[in-house]
Structures are given as structure tokens and as C-alpha cells.
Amino acid sequence: MQLAYTEQQQAFRAEVREWLAANVPPAPLLTLECEEGYHQHVGWERQLASGNWGMVTWPETYGGRGLDLIEWLIFEEEYWGAGAPLRVNQNGIFLLGPTIMEYGTPEQKARFLTPMAAGEVIWAQAWSEPGAGSDMAAIKTTAYRDGDHYVINGQKTWSSRASFADWGFGLFRTEEGSQRHKGLSFILFDLDTPGITRRPIRQLHGHPGFAELFFDDVRVPVDNRLAGEGEGWSVAMATAGFERGLMLRSPGRFQAAARRLVELFRQHEAAAAPSAREAVMRAWMDAQAYAYNTYAVAAKIMAGGKIGAEASLNKIFWSELDRAMHRTAMQLLGAAAELRALADGSINEWLEGYMFSLSGPIYAGSNEIQRNITAERLLGLPRVGAG
Amino acid sequence: MDMLIAPERLELAEAVRDYLAGTHGPEVLRRLDAGPNRDPALWQGLVEMGLTGLLVPEAHGGLGMGLLDAALIARECGRVCLAEPLVESAFVATPWLIAQGQTGDLAAVVAGEHRPLAAHGINGWVADGEGEPLASIDPLRRLAALHEAPSDDPLLLDLGALMSAAQLVGLAEAMLDQAVEYAKIRTQFGQPVGAFQAIKHKLADVAVALEFARPVLWRAAQALDDRAASASLHVSHAKVVATDAAYLAAESAIQVHGAMGYTYEVDLHFWMKRAWALGGAWGSRASHLARIDTAVIGAAHPIGPENTFA
């Protein structure tokens, strides 16, 4: 264990800091969940890509910088420390990207990864269906072969980014009559393909952050399938692992929020409940603990290890930390918590953040599912309904 | 920058774990609780493993290892609810005496013939001290009130708090293991109670608390070994989260055991009682939160993502 950064790492940090200082938009962007804000964020993705900062861990061939995971953490620390915008392309770069890297053919890698890192194609996920949320193996939407195409029929829901994004990825039933985890394939599709209807769904905050997708005889080339036909479940599980594990939520974001919470507490200290004081310290402690753990996991992966079911512990921890931190802020704000814009005219980021944090324990596999995975796979308790 | 623990350090801790698993099972706790409380052979075994000299420089016949190694082993001592004062003597008092330049008795310390103990003013007593005995809820802690004035050296407090945190993590891990094993074999309504989500989720929460307490502990141990300016903050962080994890593990484990958990008949109570003792020892939760308060809210320490390791 060596708790100091190398000179090379410090130089890299300085380089990131300098670029961000010159490029981060001075005023916060509109939320990426509304159309105008979405386009502002796409602009930011392209600006990042122009500096080759779109996806720093990817190989240079695909527009990355080939950096290691510790350097990625340093990048993220600087990114969130500088108050840079949320990543509108996170589904692509953090979930689908690593999945293509692992399961894609060379042709697929070239075709999908380069435009992704460049911010040219923004991706939506299409996992859930009306009857298949936490029970994703209940997927019914079909993609049956017709020559060198799949013909897709059915419906997806809660598809993040799908109101405005360019492409989507999801699981489809490619074997007629197949059940549960079998007969599913992982397919990528252009959201403008004829036969796809998007119905934006207004989320808690009032913006159409996700959409329902209706597929009516949608023809998608077989080349858009990732890995073998019928192997979709294991590919999707790998994607879910990326989602719960390392990449989706780097600690920097929570550490930046914890710092803002400390500042908020200092402003409201006189009127704060005694319990708020401890909750604020707890936010800092937990954000730090999450960072240490992430550094350790990154080093483990760099040494050839893998993240297994412990990704579930991670997901429970950061999602509940995020909610607790924002709840504390709401309580510190008191009456002002209800205002959508604060006295200085700025967006009430705590209110927006609180609403968003409520989705954390639901998406990426609900925390109830994560607790079952933890109990069964890490602790060895009997499976639900094992009798 | 490397938050990984080197494999050779883990190997040493694993060797200690294997040794303790073979010599210090729950039956030892029961025997000592029923009898004279002491078994010189147990102490001699720890001496022969070199543990009394773990932090003693090689020039004085010790192993010359660091506080991270000691924390890894203190966790193992917690895991078996060790009935000997190895941690308080070898990992708290000994390194403190060395830091003060008191190296005269070290050969006897390494040989296990002299067991130094040190008390900080934050506690009015020591475990295993010579002095007026005090009854603890932990039947194997052998408390004694002090005759001499305790020290107020912050380094001693940090060492004591760090090593308590390490033992608390081990205690919590052991209590989680005991609860999991019990949940697998105890049946109700025709199935193991561990198949019920209410039990699963309770134990999963303990696993989460432990997963995120461990790296805080390792980071604190390394910071204190480095004598980093921020070491006290990290030690307090570790003490708070380890105490919280141990209380959560104890309360969850007793609940999973049901009424059996409320008896002297299952072993769990030894671990719970040690956790209660160490949770308050070497600085209460409140006193450690106060140090965190000064650092974080009081702005004595730089915070935010770019200061992860500041």
C-alpha cells in the first residue's frame, strides 16, 4: 500500500485540471433530461472528445488515451471537482462500450466504439419491459430471423436517454418458445429505424428522461447482434456488472457532492438539527470509503483480478449514500427545499439531485435484488424459494 | 498510488488466522470463562509465532513490520475473540514505547516475558493490567483500574483506536459468519430461515457495512504508519465505521439467532460483548466524531474528490 501518487500521476492530474479549467462551461447546462439540455450536453461530449477526454481508458485506436484505471480515477476526481456536466453518453461509454470491447467483433468495435468516444452517437439502454423490470428474464419482445435481418416486435420501457438518443441496445428473444434466460440475444439498433415509435415518459422532475419504445416489424441487420445468438443473457450480465461495479459511478461525483453538502451545512449551521451534523460527516466518510474501495478494486483489476458479486455491495452503497446525502441537504434547506430555483436564481440542484437519487436504489437492478445476490452468492444463503 | 494490500502481508495474516483457528476455538473461550481466565500456553503460542515482536525493530530481535500488518493481525484476533491481551500490548503499548525511545526492555517484550500496557486518559482502565480489578461485561477482558496517571499522548490514542477498529472489523466478520451458518441450518415454516428475504437483507446490510469499513481501516493504518498529518482523522473514521459495523453485526446476528442468541449457550455472546467493550474503548464514537467534525466541517482538512488521499 502506497498512499502517494507518482510524479507521472501528478503530472497527468495537472494536465486534466488545466484542460477542464479552460473548457468546463462557466454556467451549469440545462438538465440533460429535456431536449434543449440534451443537445447542450451532446455539445459538451463533442468538446470533451475534441480534447481526447471522451473515454480516457479506451485504446487510442478508438479515440481513447489508453490510460489505466488509477489514471481514470484521477481524471474523474478532477472532472467532478471542476463541476463539469453529467455525461449524457454514460450508457454508451460506461456500459455498452466495455461490453463491445469484450464481446464485439473487430468490425463491431470499429463501427461502434469510435463514434461513441467521439460523442457522435448517443446511446439509450433498452432493458426493461412492462412485465420485465427486476425480473429481466421475463423479457417477451421478439427478434426472429428473416434472412440476414432480425424482425423485432414488442415493447421496451424505462429506456434511459431514449427520448432523444441515436441508438439503443437491449435483450430480445430470438428463439421462438424459449423461456427465461435462454434464447435471448443482445442486439443494437438505430432508434430511427422504421417501425420504432418512441413515447417519452415524464419523470418525477417533469422532464422526459426516459421513453417507452414500441417495435412493429422493425428490421435490424444480424450484424448488429453482439456475441452469439441466444448468448444475450451472459452478455447482459457482464454489462450489468459494469453498471453496478466500477465504471458507472466513480467516487469523484459523490465526493464533490459531499463537499457541497459540507458547504451547505456551514451556511445553515445555526438552524441545523444535531442529527444533520452527523449526517454531513457521514456523507464525507461514506464518499471517502467508496473512493478507497474503488481504488482497491481498480488495482485488483489492473493486477488481473475480476469484480464478481461484490459489485452488488458497491451498487447498494453508492445509491443509498447518494439518497442520504441529498435528503440531508433537503432538510438543511428547510422551507427553501421546495423551490425549484434558489434565491440567487440558480437551479435548486439539491432538489433535482434528491429526485434523481430516489431512482438509484431502483435502476441497475433494484437494491432488493442486489441484497439477494449478496446474500446468496457472497454469503452462501439458500436461494429465494429454494424450500 | 496503490490501495492494494501486498500478497505477502495477507499471507502472514492468513498464517495467523490458520493458527488461531486451530488453537483458539469457542471451546477455549468457554473453558477460560469457566476457569481461571488464563492459559499461559496460549500466550506462549502467540510469542512463538513472533507476534509479540511484530512491531519491534529487527535490531531488537523483532520482525520490524508495520501498523498495516498489525491491523491485519488485530482483525484476526477480533475474529476469534482472542482471550489474551496481544493487541493492547504488542500493537498499542509496544509501538508507543518504541516511538518514545523506550527500547530497553524490548528483548523481554519479544520473548513474551514482559507485557507492556499503556492507558490513555480517555480510558480510566486497561485490559489485563495490574491494579484494582474491574468487572467488565466481557468475561475475558480482565479489566484493571490504574494506579498511575495515564498518558495524554495523541499517538497512543491513535494506536489504541486503530487497533480497536481492526479488532471490531474481525469481530463483526465473525458474527456475520456465525449468523450465516445459523441461518442455513435453522429451519422454520419448512425451510432454512436464511431463505427468507427479511433475513437475507439484514445480513446483506452487514456485508455492505464491512465491505466499506475495511478499506477505511487499511487506509488509516497506513496513514498512521506513515505518521501522515491527517492520520488522526483517518483513525477516527476507521473507529467510527468499525464500531458501527460491529454493532450492526451484533444486533443482526442476535436477531437471526432468535431466542437462542439471547442465551449463554451459543457462542455469539462472547463476540458481542467484546464488540461493546471495544466500541467505547480508546475514545467513544462521539469523541471520534468530534475529531472528524474539526477536520471536515471545521475545514482543518482539505476535502473533495481531488483530495482523496490528502
Coordinates of C-alpha atoms in Angstrom, one line a residue, chain A residues 32-35 37-49 54 58 86-97 100 111-126 159-169 188-192 198 209 213:
Chain A
L32 CA -29.9 16.5 -20.0
E33 CA -33.4 15.1 -19.5
C34 CA -35.0 17.9 -21.6
E35 CA -34.5 18.4 -25.3
G37 CA -30.4 20.4 -22.3
Y38 CA -29.8 17.1 -24.1
H39 CA -28.3 19.0 -27.1
Q40 CA -26.2 21.2 -24.8
H41 CA -24.8 18.0 -23.2
V42 CA -24.1 16.4 -26.6
G43 CA -22.1 19.6 -27.4
W44 CA -20.1 19.0 -24.3
E45 CA -19.5 15.4 -25.2
R46 CA -18.0 16.5 -28.5
Q47 CA -15.9 19.2 -26.8
L48 CA -14.5 16.5 -24.5
A49 CA -13.8 14.3 -27.5
G54 CA -14.2 11.3 -24.1
W58 CA -10.1 3.2 -24.2
L86 CA -23.1 14.9 -16.3
R87 CA -22.2 12.6 -19.1
V88 CA -25.2 12.3 -21.5
N89 CA -23.5 9.3 -23.1
Q90 CA -22.9 7.3 -20.0
N91 CA -24.9 4.4 -21.2
G92 CA -22.6 4.1 -24.2
I93 CA -19.2 4.8 -22.7
F94 CA -19.6 3.1 -19.4
L95 CA -21.9 0.2 -20.1
L96 CA -22.1 -0.7 -23.8
G97 CA -18.6 0.3 -24.6
I100 CA -18.4 -4.3 -27.0
R111 CA -18.1 0.6 -36.2
F112 CA -19.5 1.4 -32.7
L113 CA -16.7 2.4 -30.4
T114 CA -15.1 5.2 -32.4
P115 CA -18.3 7.3 -32.9
M116 CA -19.2 6.6 -29.2
A117 CA -15.9 8.0 -27.9
A118 CA -16.3 11.0 -30.3
G119 CA -19.7 11.9 -28.9
E120 CA -21.2 11.4 -32.4
V121 CA -23.6 8.7 -31.4
I122 CA -25.5 8.8 -28.1
W123 CA -26.8 5.5 -26.7
A124 CA -30.0 4.6 -24.9
Q125 CA -30.5 1.4 -23.0
A126 CA -33.5 -0.8 -23.6
S159 CA -35.4 3.3 -21.6
S160 CA -33.0 6.0 -20.3
R161 CA -32.0 8.6 -22.9
A162 CA -34.3 7.0 -25.5
S163 CA -36.4 10.2 -25.9
F164 CA -33.6 11.9 -27.8
A165 CA -30.7 9.4 -28.3
D166 CA -29.5 8.0 -31.6
W167 CA -29.1 4.2 -30.9
G168 CA -30.3 1.7 -28.4
F169 CA -29.1 -1.7 -27.1
L188 CA -28.0 -2.9 -31.1
F189 CA -30.4 -0.8 -33.1
D190 CA -30.7 2.6 -34.7
L191 CA -33.6 4.4 -32.9
D192 CA -34.7 5.9 -36.2
R198 CA -40.8 6.4 -29.0
G209 CA -35.8 11.5 -19.2
L213 CA -40.2 2.1 -27.2

